[in-house]
Amino acid sequence: MLELRHLRTLTALRSSGSLVRAAQLLNLTQSALSHQIKLMEERYGAPLFERKSLPIAFTATGMRLLALADDVLPEVEQAERDVARLSQGDKGQLRVALECHTCFDWLMPVMDAFRQRWPDVEIDLVSGFHSEPIELLRSGQADLVIGSAGGPEYTVFPLFRFEILVVLAQKHRLATQRRLEAADFEGETLITYPVPEQRIDLIREVLRPANVRFERRTAELTVAILQLVASRRGLAALPNWAIKNYVDYDYVLSRPVGEFGLWSDLFVSVPPALAAKAYVSDFVGVIREQCARTLDGITLLS
């Protein structure tokens, strides 16, 4: 029988554009997803999409099932939210604190989508960026934190893994290198957000262990950091999604760190009392779904 999971598979393929990212979005292994698709195609006696197309191009059979998914899934999801409201209440509050400066870039569309789904849940940002946002949870000034994983006293929802890239000017002395190593930063100026050094992955994971000497300069805004980099005032290390447009338009260059790159994981942390709320898990789901669709180079965490 055709099941809801089959329809969700098709919409995940459409929104993510690839088998790999769809499997991440559905919390399946790629082999499990491929097996599910194979069984569907055997049932209907026709392929659902073109195998060598990127992004995925659906066949007429796939498009018809997608049309069904577009009719059915929103109704099912709305019914599930309505049931949650009846059992848990339809009002609440989510005060969101950010540890990650660049998260703001993708968070606004997520919040807009969430408000449409939960109009009676008040969602807002705690003013400013916070190097120790978990303290805001402890003091009751925030309900949810987006950043590194909170302590064992909090419930943690995984979001995604992303690569941190070094950003440098077009004519920087290191521009000809394919990747940068710790020693390349000796004597350089590193432009960062005004947060403690232990919160900066490049410093904590790469430069300090190698005893590299460097200067540090800070700026509040991503665009200000990139302007300083383009003006050859120093280097920066930023998430891949935050710099993509600037790199695509040749405003700056980007390079990976080391042979395997420098990667970081992003989580949502909430107090246990909030973790069971349907609107909290739905907020996490909206983040994962929208970021899988719009942010290049991320890997959803399971």
PDB file of C-alpha atoms in Angstrom:
ATOM      1  CA  MET A   1       0.000   0.000   0.000  1.00  0.00           C
ATOM      2  CA  LEU A   2       1.003   3.580  -0.573  1.00  0.00           C
ATOM      3  CA  GLU A   3       1.936   5.045   2.818  1.00  0.00           C
ATOM      4  CA  LEU A   4       2.546   8.525   4.176  1.00  0.00           C
ATOM      5  CA  ARG A   5       6.251   7.737   4.459  1.00  0.00           C
ATOM      6  CA  HIS A   6       6.363   7.180   0.704  1.00  0.00           C
ATOM      7  CA  LEU A   7       4.839  10.596   0.076  1.00  0.00           C
ATOM      8  CA  ARG A   8       7.266  12.173   2.537  1.00  0.00           C
ATOM      9  CA  THR A   9      10.127  10.497   0.679  1.00  0.00           C
ATOM     10  CA  LEU A  10       9.049  12.110  -2.578  1.00  0.00           C
ATOM     11  CA  THR A  11       8.728  15.580  -1.050  1.00  0.00           C
ATOM     12  CA  ALA A  12      12.134  15.172   0.638  1.00  0.00           C
ATOM     13  CA  LEU A  13      13.664  14.269  -2.714  1.00  0.00           C
ATOM     14  CA  ARG A  14      12.122  17.341  -4.283  1.00  0.00           C
ATOM     15  CA  SER A  15      13.087  19.784  -1.538  1.00  0.00           C
ATOM     16  CA  SER A  16      16.636  18.490  -1.054  1.00  0.00           C
ATOM     17  CA  GLY A  17      17.436  17.785  -4.700  1.00  0.00           C
ATOM     18  CA  SER A  18      19.486  14.632  -4.112  1.00  0.00           C
ATOM     19  CA  LEU A  19      19.282  11.142  -2.638  1.00  0.00           C
ATOM     20  CA  VAL A  20      22.019  11.883  -0.116  1.00  0.00           C
ATOM     21  CA  ARG A  21      20.351  14.963   1.364  1.00  0.00           C
ATOM     22  CA  ALA A  22      16.885  13.397   1.231  1.00  0.00           C
ATOM     23  CA  ALA A  23      18.165  10.441   3.285  1.00  0.00           C
ATOM     24  CA  GLN A  24      19.566  12.883   5.851  1.00  0.00           C
ATOM     25  CA  LEU A  25      16.297  14.787   5.981  1.00  0.00           C
ATOM     26  CA  LEU A  26      14.335  11.565   6.559  1.00  0.00           C
ATOM     27  CA  ASN A  27      16.857  10.140   9.055  1.00  0.00           C
ATOM     28  CA  LEU A  28      17.425   7.122   6.803  1.00  0.00           C
ATOM     29  CA  THR A  29      20.554   5.548   5.430  1.00  0.00           C
ATOM     30  CA  GLN A  30      21.036   6.061   1.725  1.00  0.00           C
ATOM     31  CA  SER A  31      20.656   2.316   1.127  1.00  0.00           C
ATOM     32  CA  ALA A  32      17.363   2.235   3.039  1.00  0.00           C
ATOM     33  CA  LEU A  33      16.056   5.144   1.009  1.00  0.00           C
ATOM     34  CA  SER A  34      17.154   3.534  -2.258  1.00  0.00           C
ATOM     35  CA  HIS A  35      15.421   0.303  -1.249  1.00  0.00           C
ATOM     36  CA  GLN A  36      12.205   2.160  -0.466  1.00  0.00           C
ATOM     37  CA  ILE A  37      12.283   3.920  -3.845  1.00  0.00           C
ATOM     38  CA  LYS A  38      12.970   0.621  -5.627  1.00  0.00           C
ATOM     39  CA  LEU A  39       9.919  -0.986  -4.006  1.00  0.00           C
ATOM     40  CA  MET A  40       7.739   1.962  -5.023  1.00  0.00           C
ATOM     41  CA  GLU A  41       8.953   1.787  -8.604  1.00  0.00           C
ATOM     42  CA  GLU A  42       8.320  -1.952  -8.700  1.00  0.00           C
ATOM     43  CA  ARG A  43       4.805  -1.384  -7.423  1.00  0.00           C
ATOM     44  CA  TYR A  44       3.989   1.187 -10.095  1.00  0.00           C
ATOM     45  CA  GLY A  45       6.051  -0.391 -12.846  1.00  0.00           C
ATOM     46  CA  ALA A  46       7.800   2.862 -13.748  1.00  0.00           C
ATOM     47  CA  PRO A  47      10.696   5.036 -12.536  1.00  0.00           C
ATOM     48  CA  LEU A  48       9.824   7.970 -10.299  1.00  0.00           C
ATOM     49  CA  PHE A  49      12.676  10.221 -11.424  1.00  0.00           C
ATOM     50  CA  GLU A  50      15.574  10.384 -13.842  1.00  0.00           C
ATOM     51  CA  ARG A  51      18.601   8.732 -12.253  1.00  0.00           C
ATOM     52  CA  LYS A  52      21.295  11.001 -13.711  1.00  0.00           C
ATOM     53  CA  SER A  53      19.554  14.343 -13.266  1.00  0.00           C
ATOM     54  CA  LEU A  54      20.751  16.894 -10.732  1.00  0.00           C
ATOM     55  CA  PRO A  55      18.689  18.349  -9.240  1.00  0.00           C
ATOM     56  CA  ILE A  56      16.232  15.483  -9.421  1.00  0.00           C
ATOM     57  CA  ALA A  57      13.858  15.548 -12.402  1.00  0.00           C
ATOM     58  CA  PHE A  58      10.663  13.577 -11.735  1.00  0.00           C
ATOM     59  CA  THR A  59       8.913  11.433 -14.319  1.00  0.00           C
ATOM     60  CA  ALA A  60       5.187  11.730 -14.990  1.00  0.00           C
ATOM     61  CA  THR A  61       4.595   8.966 -12.418  1.00  0.00           C
ATOM     62  CA  GLY A  62       6.667  10.765  -9.830  1.00  0.00           C
ATOM     63  CA  MET A  63       4.948  14.087 -10.529  1.00  0.00           C
ATOM     64  CA  ARG A  64       1.503  12.524 -10.064  1.00  0.00           C
ATOM     65  CA  LEU A  65       2.491  11.084  -6.693  1.00  0.00           C
ATOM     66  CA  LEU A  66       4.042  14.413  -5.715  1.00  0.00           C
ATOM     67  CA  ALA A  67       0.740  16.123  -6.507  1.00  0.00           C
ATOM     68  CA  LEU A  68      -0.944  13.656  -4.161  1.00  0.00           C
ATOM     69  CA  ALA A  69       1.672  14.382  -1.495  1.00  0.00           C
ATOM     70  CA  ASP A  70       1.033  18.117  -1.836  1.00  0.00           C
ATOM     71  CA  ASP A  71      -2.675  17.508  -1.242  1.00  0.00           C
ATOM     72  CA  VAL A  72      -2.411  14.987   1.570  1.00  0.00           C
ATOM     73  CA  LEU A  73       0.650  15.831   3.680  1.00  0.00           C
ATOM     74  CA  PRO A  74      -0.298  19.419   4.594  1.00  0.00           C
ATOM     75  CA  GLU A  75      -3.666  18.148   5.821  1.00  0.00           C
ATOM     76  CA  VAL A  76      -2.039  15.393   7.870  1.00  0.00           C
ATOM     77  CA  GLU A  77       0.518  17.758   9.366  1.00  0.00           C
ATOM     78  CA  GLN A  78      -2.161  20.312  10.201  1.00  0.00           C
ATOM     79  CA  ALA A  79      -4.248  17.614  11.870  1.00  0.00           C
ATOM     80  CA  GLU A  80      -1.232  16.520  13.929  1.00  0.00           C
ATOM     81  CA  ARG A  81      -0.669  20.112  15.056  1.00  0.00           C
ATOM     82  CA  ASP A  82      -4.348  20.479  15.906  1.00  0.00           C
ATOM     83  CA  VAL A  83      -4.265  17.290  17.996  1.00  0.00           C
ATOM     84  CA  ALA A  84      -1.137  18.568  19.774  1.00  0.00           C
ATOM     85  CA  ARG A  85      -2.912  21.857  20.514  1.00  0.00           C
ATOM     86  CA  LEU A  86      -5.903  20.012  21.934  1.00  0.00           C
ATOM     87  CA  SER A  87      -3.720  17.883  24.229  1.00  0.00           C
ATOM     88  CA  GLN A  88      -1.023  20.425  25.124  1.00  0.00           C
ATOM     89  CA  GLY A  89      -2.646  23.787  24.515  1.00  0.00           C
ATOM     90  CA  ASP A  90      -2.065  26.063  21.570  1.00  0.00           C
ATOM     91  CA  LYS A  91      -0.183  28.854  23.268  1.00  0.00           C
ATOM     92  CA  GLY A  92       3.438  29.122  24.261  1.00  0.00           C
ATOM     93  CA  GLN A  93       6.598  31.140  24.094  1.00  0.00           C
ATOM     94  CA  LEU A  94       9.933  30.573  22.412  1.00  0.00           C
ATOM     95  CA  ARG A  95      12.643  33.079  23.226  1.00  0.00           C
ATOM     96  CA  VAL A  96      15.541  32.081  20.985  1.00  0.00           C
ATOM     97  CA  ALA A  97      19.166  32.828  21.857  1.00  0.00           C
ATOM     98  CA  LEU A  98      21.949  32.499  19.286  1.00  0.00           C
ATOM     99  CA  GLU A  99      25.503  31.433  19.927  1.00  0.00           C
ATOM    100  CA  CYS A 100      26.196  31.431  16.191  1.00  0.00           C
ATOM    101  CA  HIS A 101      26.355  34.919  14.649  1.00  0.00           C
ATOM    102  CA  THR A 102      25.758  33.706  11.106  1.00  0.00           C
ATOM    103  CA  CYS A 103      22.686  31.658  12.063  1.00  0.00           C
ATOM    104  CA  PHE A 104      20.687  34.862  11.720  1.00  0.00           C
ATOM    105  CA  ASP A 105      21.073  34.571   7.931  1.00  0.00           C
ATOM    106  CA  TRP A 106      18.818  31.519   7.702  1.00  0.00           C
ATOM    107  CA  LEU A 107      16.822  31.859  10.923  1.00  0.00           C
ATOM    108  CA  MET A 108      14.465  34.635   9.788  1.00  0.00           C
ATOM    109  CA  PRO A 109      12.763  32.557   7.042  1.00  0.00           C
ATOM    110  CA  VAL A 110      12.519  29.671   9.516  1.00  0.00           C
ATOM    111  CA  MET A 111      10.769  31.876  12.069  1.00  0.00           C
ATOM    112  CA  ASP A 112       8.371  33.176   9.415  1.00  0.00           C
ATOM    113  CA  ALA A 113       7.441  29.611   8.409  1.00  0.00           C
ATOM    114  CA  PHE A 114       7.026  28.600  12.050  1.00  0.00           C
ATOM    115  CA  ARG A 115       4.682  31.509  12.789  1.00  0.00           C
ATOM    116  CA  GLN A 116       2.375  30.349  10.017  1.00  0.00           C
ATOM    117  CA  ARG A 117       2.208  26.871  11.553  1.00  0.00           C
ATOM    118  CA  TRP A 118       1.919  28.008  15.190  1.00  0.00           C
ATOM    119  CA  PRO A 119       0.348  31.486  15.147  1.00  0.00           C
ATOM    120  CA  ASP A 120      -0.399  31.421  18.878  1.00  0.00           C
ATOM    121  CA  VAL A 121       3.165  30.605  19.925  1.00  0.00           C
ATOM    122  CA  GLU A 122       5.088  33.787  20.570  1.00  0.00           C
ATOM    123  CA  ILE A 123       8.560  33.443  19.059  1.00  0.00           C
ATOM    124  CA  ASP A 124      11.221  36.093  19.438  1.00  0.00           C
ATOM    125  CA  LEU A 125      14.985  36.564  19.499  1.00  0.00           C
ATOM    126  CA  VAL A 126      16.791  37.364  22.704  1.00  0.00           C
ATOM    127  CA  SER A 127      18.539  40.619  21.901  1.00  0.00           C
ATOM    128  CA  GLY A 128      22.137  40.344  20.707  1.00  0.00           C
ATOM    129  CA  PHE A 129      24.500  37.406  20.272  1.00  0.00           C
ATOM    130  CA  HIS A 130      25.764  35.514  23.276  1.00  0.00           C
ATOM    131  CA  SER A 131      29.030  33.646  23.772  1.00  0.00           C
ATOM    132  CA  GLU A 132      27.519  31.705  26.710  1.00  0.00           C
ATOM    133  CA  PRO A 133      23.842  31.420  25.748  1.00  0.00           C
ATOM    134  CA  ILE A 134      23.260  28.368  27.973  1.00  0.00           C
ATOM    135  CA  GLU A 135      23.472  30.780  30.905  1.00  0.00           C
ATOM    136  CA  LEU A 136      20.349  32.438  29.493  1.00  0.00           C
ATOM    137  CA  LEU A 137      18.537  29.104  29.776  1.00  0.00           C
ATOM    138  CA  ARG A 138      19.714  28.680  33.355  1.00  0.00           C
ATOM    139  CA  SER A 139      18.544  32.161  34.312  1.00  0.00           C
ATOM    140  CA  GLY A 140      15.207  31.789  32.523  1.00  0.00           C
ATOM    141  CA  GLN A 141      15.943  34.582  30.042  1.00  0.00           C
ATOM    142  CA  ALA A 142      15.730  32.232  27.030  1.00  0.00           C
ATOM    143  CA  ASP A 143      13.704  29.130  26.176  1.00  0.00           C
ATOM    144  CA  LEU A 144      15.816  27.735  23.347  1.00  0.00           C
ATOM    145  CA  VAL A 145      19.439  28.067  22.263  1.00  0.00           C
ATOM    146  CA  ILE A 146      20.889  27.487  18.797  1.00  0.00           C
ATOM    147  CA  GLY A 147      24.605  26.740  18.943  1.00  0.00           C
ATOM    148  CA  SER A 148      26.888  24.055  20.315  1.00  0.00           C
ATOM    149  CA  ALA A 149      25.323  21.305  22.400  1.00  0.00           C
ATOM    150  CA  GLY A 150      24.152  22.320  25.861  1.00  0.00           C
ATOM    151  CA  GLY A 151      25.008  20.473  29.065  1.00  0.00           C
ATOM    152  CA  PRO A 152      23.499  17.171  30.272  1.00  0.00           C
ATOM    153  CA  GLU A 153      20.708  18.998  32.083  1.00  0.00           C
ATOM    154  CA  TYR A 154      19.196  20.075  28.760  1.00  0.00           C
ATOM    155  CA  THR A 155      17.511  18.235  25.923  1.00  0.00           C
ATOM    156  CA  VAL A 156      19.522  18.552  22.725  1.00  0.00           C
ATOM    157  CA  PHE A 157      18.131  18.280  19.197  1.00  0.00           C
ATOM    158  CA  PRO A 158      20.738  17.813  16.417  1.00  0.00           C
ATOM    159  CA  LEU A 159      20.543  20.142  13.431  1.00  0.00           C
ATOM    160  CA  PHE A 160      23.409  19.884  10.949  1.00  0.00           C
ATOM    161  CA  ARG A 161      27.166  19.788  10.365  1.00  0.00           C
ATOM    162  CA  PHE A 162      28.857  22.484   8.309  1.00  0.00           C
ATOM    163  CA  GLU A 163      32.352  23.339   7.141  1.00  0.00           C
ATOM    164  CA  ILE A 164      34.242  26.387   8.361  1.00  0.00           C
ATOM    165  CA  LEU A 165      36.267  27.933   5.553  1.00  0.00           C
ATOM    166  CA  VAL A 166      39.074  30.470   5.661  1.00  0.00           C
ATOM    167  CA  VAL A 167      38.204  33.679   3.813  1.00  0.00           C
ATOM    168  CA  LEU A 168      40.983  35.752   2.231  1.00  0.00           C
ATOM    169  CA  ALA A 169      41.436  38.573  -0.241  1.00  0.00           C
ATOM    170  CA  GLN A 170      41.877  37.886  -3.941  1.00  0.00           C
ATOM    171  CA  LYS A 171      45.560  38.902  -3.915  1.00  0.00           C
ATOM    172  CA  HIS A 172      46.494  37.577  -0.496  1.00  0.00           C
ATOM    173  CA  ARG A 173      49.879  35.838  -0.260  1.00  0.00           C
ATOM    174  CA  LEU A 174      48.087  32.554   0.515  1.00  0.00           C
ATOM    175  CA  ALA A 175      45.611  32.800  -2.359  1.00  0.00           C
ATOM    176  CA  THR A 176      47.484  30.283  -4.520  1.00  0.00           C
ATOM    177  CA  GLN A 177      47.252  27.502  -1.941  1.00  0.00           C
ATOM    178  CA  ARG A 178      44.529  24.891  -2.259  1.00  0.00           C
ATOM    179  CA  ARG A 179      44.150  24.572   1.502  1.00  0.00           C
ATOM    180  CA  LEU A 180      45.637  26.209   4.579  1.00  0.00           C
ATOM    181  CA  GLU A 181      47.485  24.614   7.463  1.00  0.00           C
ATOM    182  CA  ALA A 182      48.059  25.963  10.954  1.00  0.00           C
ATOM    183  CA  ALA A 183      51.539  27.297  10.129  1.00  0.00           C
ATOM    184  CA  ASP A 184      50.108  29.470   7.333  1.00  0.00           C
ATOM    185  CA  PHE A 185      48.443  31.688   9.951  1.00  0.00           C
ATOM    186  CA  GLU A 186      51.741  32.602  11.658  1.00  0.00           C
ATOM    187  CA  GLY A 187      51.882  36.398  11.982  1.00  0.00           C
ATOM    188  CA  GLU A 188      48.504  36.895  10.266  1.00  0.00           C
ATOM    189  CA  THR A 189      45.578  38.948  11.589  1.00  0.00           C
ATOM    190  CA  LEU A 190      42.467  36.886  12.237  1.00  0.00           C
ATOM    191  CA  ILE A 191      39.217  38.847  12.034  1.00  0.00           C
ATOM    192  CA  THR A 192      36.504  37.369  14.256  1.00  0.00           C
ATOM    193  CA  TYR A 193      33.301  38.189  16.027  1.00  0.00           C
ATOM    194  CA  PRO A 194      33.819  39.652  19.525  1.00  0.00           C
ATOM    195  CA  VAL A 195      33.521  36.349  21.404  1.00  0.00           C
ATOM    196  CA  PRO A 196      35.936  34.475  23.693  1.00  0.00           C
ATOM    197  CA  GLU A 197      38.717  32.621  21.873  1.00  0.00           C
ATOM    198  CA  GLN A 198      37.534  29.234  23.137  1.00  0.00           C
ATOM    199  CA  ARG A 199      34.332  29.769  21.149  1.00  0.00           C
ATOM    200  CA  ILE A 200      36.206  30.148  17.857  1.00  0.00           C
ATOM    201  CA  ASP A 201      36.781  26.753  16.230  1.00  0.00           C
ATOM    202  CA  LEU A 202      39.820  27.771  14.192  1.00  0.00           C
ATOM    203  CA  ILE A 203      41.613  29.118  17.265  1.00  0.00           C
ATOM    204  CA  ARG A 204      40.566  26.323  19.609  1.00  0.00           C
ATOM    205  CA  GLU A 205      41.020  23.369  17.249  1.00  0.00           C
ATOM    206  CA  VAL A 206      43.858  24.482  14.967  1.00  0.00           C
ATOM    207  CA  LEU A 207      45.899  27.509  15.993  1.00  0.00           C
ATOM    208  CA  ARG A 208      46.296  27.083  19.762  1.00  0.00           C
ATOM    209  CA  PRO A 209      47.291  23.380  19.595  1.00  0.00           C
ATOM    210  CA  ALA A 210      49.978  24.323  17.039  1.00  0.00           C
ATOM    211  CA  ASN A 211      51.197  27.304  19.137  1.00  0.00           C
ATOM    212  CA  VAL A 212      50.692  29.638  16.187  1.00  0.00           C
ATOM    213  CA  ARG A 213      51.151  33.338  16.913  1.00  0.00           C
ATOM    214  CA  PHE A 214      48.590  35.629  15.331  1.00  0.00           C
ATOM    215  CA  GLU A 215      46.921  38.980  15.807  1.00  0.00           C
ATOM    216  CA  ARG A 216      43.197  39.261  16.389  1.00  0.00           C
ATOM    217  CA  ARG A 217      40.736  41.931  15.300  1.00  0.00           C
ATOM    218  CA  THR A 218      36.982  41.853  15.909  1.00  0.00           C
ATOM    219  CA  ALA A 219      33.875  43.085  14.112  1.00  0.00           C
ATOM    220  CA  GLU A 220      30.204  42.700  15.026  1.00  0.00           C
ATOM    221  CA  LEU A 221      28.752  42.018  11.566  1.00  0.00           C
ATOM    222  CA  THR A 222      29.541  39.394   8.947  1.00  0.00           C
ATOM    223  CA  VAL A 223      29.523  41.982   6.167  1.00  0.00           C
ATOM    224  CA  ALA A 224      32.029  44.086   8.119  1.00  0.00           C
ATOM    225  CA  ILE A 225      34.326  41.090   8.528  1.00  0.00           C
ATOM    226  CA  LEU A 226      34.157  40.368   4.801  1.00  0.00           C
ATOM    227  CA  GLN A 227      34.868  43.990   3.922  1.00  0.00           C
ATOM    228  CA  LEU A 228      37.957  43.943   6.114  1.00  0.00           C
ATOM    229  CA  VAL A 229      39.092  40.690   4.512  1.00  0.00           C
ATOM    230  CA  ALA A 230      38.562  42.068   0.992  1.00  0.00           C
ATOM    231  CA  SER A 231      40.590  45.143   1.998  1.00  0.00           C
ATOM    232  CA  ARG A 232      43.467  42.841   3.000  1.00  0.00           C
ATOM    233  CA  ARG A 233      43.215  43.672   6.688  1.00  0.00           C
ATOM    234  CA  GLY A 234      43.363  40.004   7.633  1.00  0.00           C
ATOM    235  CA  LEU A 235      41.805  36.553   7.327  1.00  0.00           C
ATOM    236  CA  ALA A 236      38.535  35.195   8.665  1.00  0.00           C
ATOM    237  CA  ALA A 237      37.028  31.759   9.276  1.00  0.00           C
ATOM    238  CA  LEU A 238      33.288  31.540   8.589  1.00  0.00           C
ATOM    239  CA  PRO A 239      30.629  28.903   7.841  1.00  0.00           C
ATOM    240  CA  ASN A 240      30.332  27.904   4.213  1.00  0.00           C
ATOM    241  CA  TRP A 241      26.750  29.186   3.912  1.00  0.00           C
ATOM    242  CA  ALA A 242      27.661  32.642   5.216  1.00  0.00           C
ATOM    243  CA  ILE A 243      30.233  33.342   2.515  1.00  0.00           C
ATOM    244  CA  LYS A 244      28.867  31.514  -0.534  1.00  0.00           C
ATOM    245  CA  ASN A 245      27.460  34.576  -2.314  1.00  0.00           C
ATOM    246  CA  TYR A 246      30.600  36.613  -1.685  1.00  0.00           C
ATOM    247  CA  VAL A 247      32.797  33.830  -3.045  1.00  0.00           C
ATOM    248  CA  ASP A 248      30.527  33.217  -6.038  1.00  0.00           C
ATOM    249  CA  TYR A 249      30.824  36.896  -7.003  1.00  0.00           C
ATOM    250  CA  ASP A 250      34.625  36.869  -6.537  1.00  0.00           C
ATOM    251  CA  TYR A 251      34.511  39.395  -3.715  1.00  0.00           C
ATOM    252  CA  VAL A 252      36.727  37.122  -1.605  1.00  0.00           C
ATOM    253  CA  LEU A 253      38.305  33.658  -1.833  1.00  0.00           C
ATOM    254  CA  SER A 254      37.716  30.681   0.437  1.00  0.00           C
ATOM    255  CA  ARG A 255      39.975  27.778   1.334  1.00  0.00           C
ATOM    256  CA  PRO A 256      39.489  24.670   3.513  1.00  0.00           C
ATOM    257  CA  VAL A 257      41.547  24.102   6.632  1.00  0.00           C
ATOM    258  CA  GLY A 258      43.760  21.051   6.594  1.00  0.00           C
ATOM    259  CA  GLU A 259      43.398  17.837   4.637  1.00  0.00           C
ATOM    260  CA  PHE A 260      39.946  16.980   5.966  1.00  0.00           C
ATOM    261  CA  GLY A 261      38.550  20.459   6.570  1.00  0.00           C
ATOM    262  CA  LEU A 262      37.367  22.120   9.756  1.00  0.00           C
ATOM    263  CA  TRP A 263      33.817  21.111  10.649  1.00  0.00           C
ATOM    264  CA  SER A 264      31.363  22.146  13.320  1.00  0.00           C
ATOM    265  CA  ASP A 265      27.995  20.837  14.505  1.00  0.00           C
ATOM    266  CA  LEU A 266      24.916  22.873  15.314  1.00  0.00           C
ATOM    267  CA  PHE A 267      22.246  21.941  17.863  1.00  0.00           C
ATOM    268  CA  VAL A 268      19.110  23.205  19.543  1.00  0.00           C
ATOM    269  CA  SER A 269      19.117  22.999  23.356  1.00  0.00           C
ATOM    270  CA  VAL A 270      16.002  23.382  25.502  1.00  0.00           C
ATOM    271  CA  PRO A 271      15.049  22.688  29.120  1.00  0.00           C
ATOM    272  CA  PRO A 272      13.500  19.198  29.531  1.00  0.00           C
ATOM    273  CA  ALA A 273      10.117  20.703  30.406  1.00  0.00           C
ATOM    274  CA  LEU A 274       9.892  22.220  26.933  1.00  0.00           C
ATOM    275  CA  ALA A 275      11.323  19.286  24.989  1.00  0.00           C
ATOM    276  CA  ALA A 276       8.005  17.417  24.877  1.00  0.00           C
ATOM    277  CA  LYS A 277       6.098  20.393  23.470  1.00  0.00           C
ATOM    278  CA  ALA A 278       4.921  19.743  19.927  1.00  0.00           C
ATOM    279  CA  TYR A 279       5.762  23.261  18.817  1.00  0.00           C
ATOM    280  CA  VAL A 280       9.394  22.828  19.938  1.00  0.00           C
ATOM    281  CA  SER A 281       9.931  19.645  17.933  1.00  0.00           C
ATOM    282  CA  ASP A 282       8.129  21.253  14.997  1.00  0.00           C
ATOM    283  CA  PHE A 283      10.431  24.285  15.196  1.00  0.00           C
ATOM    284  CA  VAL A 284      13.437  21.948  15.024  1.00  0.00           C
ATOM    285  CA  GLY A 285      11.828  20.175  12.075  1.00  0.00           C
ATOM    286  CA  VAL A 286      11.298  23.433  10.200  1.00  0.00           C
ATOM    287  CA  ILE A 287      14.962  24.373  10.719  1.00  0.00           C
ATOM    288  CA  ARG A 288      16.183  21.031   9.402  1.00  0.00           C
ATOM    289  CA  GLU A 289      13.814  21.020   6.435  1.00  0.00           C
ATOM    290  CA  GLN A 290      14.493  24.585   5.305  1.00  0.00           C
ATOM    291  CA  CYS A 291      18.247  24.415   5.838  1.00  0.00           C
ATOM    292  CA  ALA A 292      18.502  21.117   3.952  1.00  0.00           C
ATOM    293  CA  ARG A 293      16.770  22.820   1.042  1.00  0.00           C
ATOM    294  CA  THR A 294      18.574  26.173   1.064  1.00  0.00           C
ATOM    295  CA  LEU A 295      22.057  25.759   2.569  1.00  0.00           C
ATOM    296  CA  ASP A 296      24.732  24.189   0.387  1.00  0.00           C
ATOM    297  CA  GLY A 297      27.382  21.955   1.893  1.00  0.00           C
ATOM    298  CA  ILE A 298      25.644  20.967   5.131  1.00  0.00           C
ATOM    299  CA  THR A 299      24.985  17.478   6.456  1.00  0.00           C
ATOM    300  CA  LEU A 300      21.939  16.899   8.637  1.00  0.00           C
ATOM    301  CA  LEU A 301      22.748  15.238  11.948  1.00  0.00           C
ATOM    302  CA  SER A 302      20.750  12.226  13.103  1.00  0.00           C
TER     303      SER A 302
END
